[in-house]
Phi, psi and omega in degrees: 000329219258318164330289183284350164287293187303326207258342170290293212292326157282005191260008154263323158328267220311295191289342152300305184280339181283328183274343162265348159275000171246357152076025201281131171097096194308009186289308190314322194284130197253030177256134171308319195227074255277118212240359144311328195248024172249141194201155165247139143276149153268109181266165188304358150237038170085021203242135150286132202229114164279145168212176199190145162263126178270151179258076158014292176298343156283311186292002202287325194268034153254117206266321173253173155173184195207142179275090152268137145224134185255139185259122197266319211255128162305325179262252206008299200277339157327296161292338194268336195064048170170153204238330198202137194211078172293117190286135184131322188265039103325330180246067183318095165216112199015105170051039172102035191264172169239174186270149163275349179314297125072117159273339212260161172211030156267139201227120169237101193287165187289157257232123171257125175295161265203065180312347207201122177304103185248147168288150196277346193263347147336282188278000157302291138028249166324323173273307225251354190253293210252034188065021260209335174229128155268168147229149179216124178270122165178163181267175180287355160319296183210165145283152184229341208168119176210167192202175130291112169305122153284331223231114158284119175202149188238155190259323187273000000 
C-alpha cells in the first residue's frame, strides 16, 4: 500500500513539473499579454494595425491601466512616423486609463497609415525576427507587463 502510495505521489510531482515546463495550459500561465492572439496587420490599404489580447486573470484586482507600443526599428517608426502610440488616449477615463472591467480584453488600435512605403516580407521580417514592436501594460504606478510583437499577417 505504502508502495503504491510513493509511486502515485511521484507520478503525480511528474506530471505537475511536465505541465509547468512545457507550459500546458494558460491556467499555468503567468504571460501578460497573451502573444498567440498578438499581430501586427498589413491592412489592404496600406496601413498598420496592432493587435493583442490582455490575459484577464492577471489583471483581475486591477482596475485601470494605459497599453503602449513602441516601435524599436528605426525605419519602421519612420514609415510609421511616430516611436510610441499609447492606446487609450481617446478615451478619457481618469487620466487616459482603459476600464479593466471589461469582459473582452482584445484590443485593435486603431490602423496607422504607412507614410513610407515597406515591403510586406521586409515588415514580416522586422516584427516577427528583429524586435522591432514591444508592448508594454501599466499604470502610473507599476508595469504590469511588457512583451515583444512576434506575429505578422497581411489582408494583401
Amino acid at each position: 500500500m505504502l508502495k503504491k502510495l510513493r509511486m502515485l505521489l511521484f507520478l503525480s510531482i511528474g506530471i505537475i513539473s511536465t505541465s509547468f515546463l512545457t507550459g500546458c495550459g494558460l491556467k499555468f500561465s503567468d504571460e501578460l499579454i497573451v502573444n498567440r492572439f498578438a499581430d501586427a496587420l498589413l491592412t489592404k490599404n496600406n496601413e498598420l494595425q496592432f493587435r493583442f489580447r490582455i490575459n484577464d486573470q492577471i489583471l483581475n484586482d486591477r482596475q485601470l491601466y494605459k497599453v503602449k507600443v513602441a516601435i524599436h526599428d528605426d525605419k519602421l517608426a519612420a514609415a510609421i512616423g511616430q516611436r510610441e502610440i499609447v492606446y487609450g488616449e481617446e478615451q478619457v477615463i481618469n487620466g487616459e486609463f482603459l476600464d479593466v472591467g471589461r469582459s473582452e480584453k482584445y484590443i485593435y488600435m486603431n490602423p496607422i497609415p504607412l507614410k513610407k512605403d515597406l515591403h510586406i516580407h521586409e515588415l514580416e521580417n522586422m516584427i516577427e525576427n528583429k524586435n522591432a514592436v514591444s508592448i508594454e501594460v501599466f499604470n502610473n504606478q507599476e508595469v504590469f507587463g511588457r512583451a515583444y510583437l512576434t506575429n505578422f499577417s497581411s489582408e494583401l
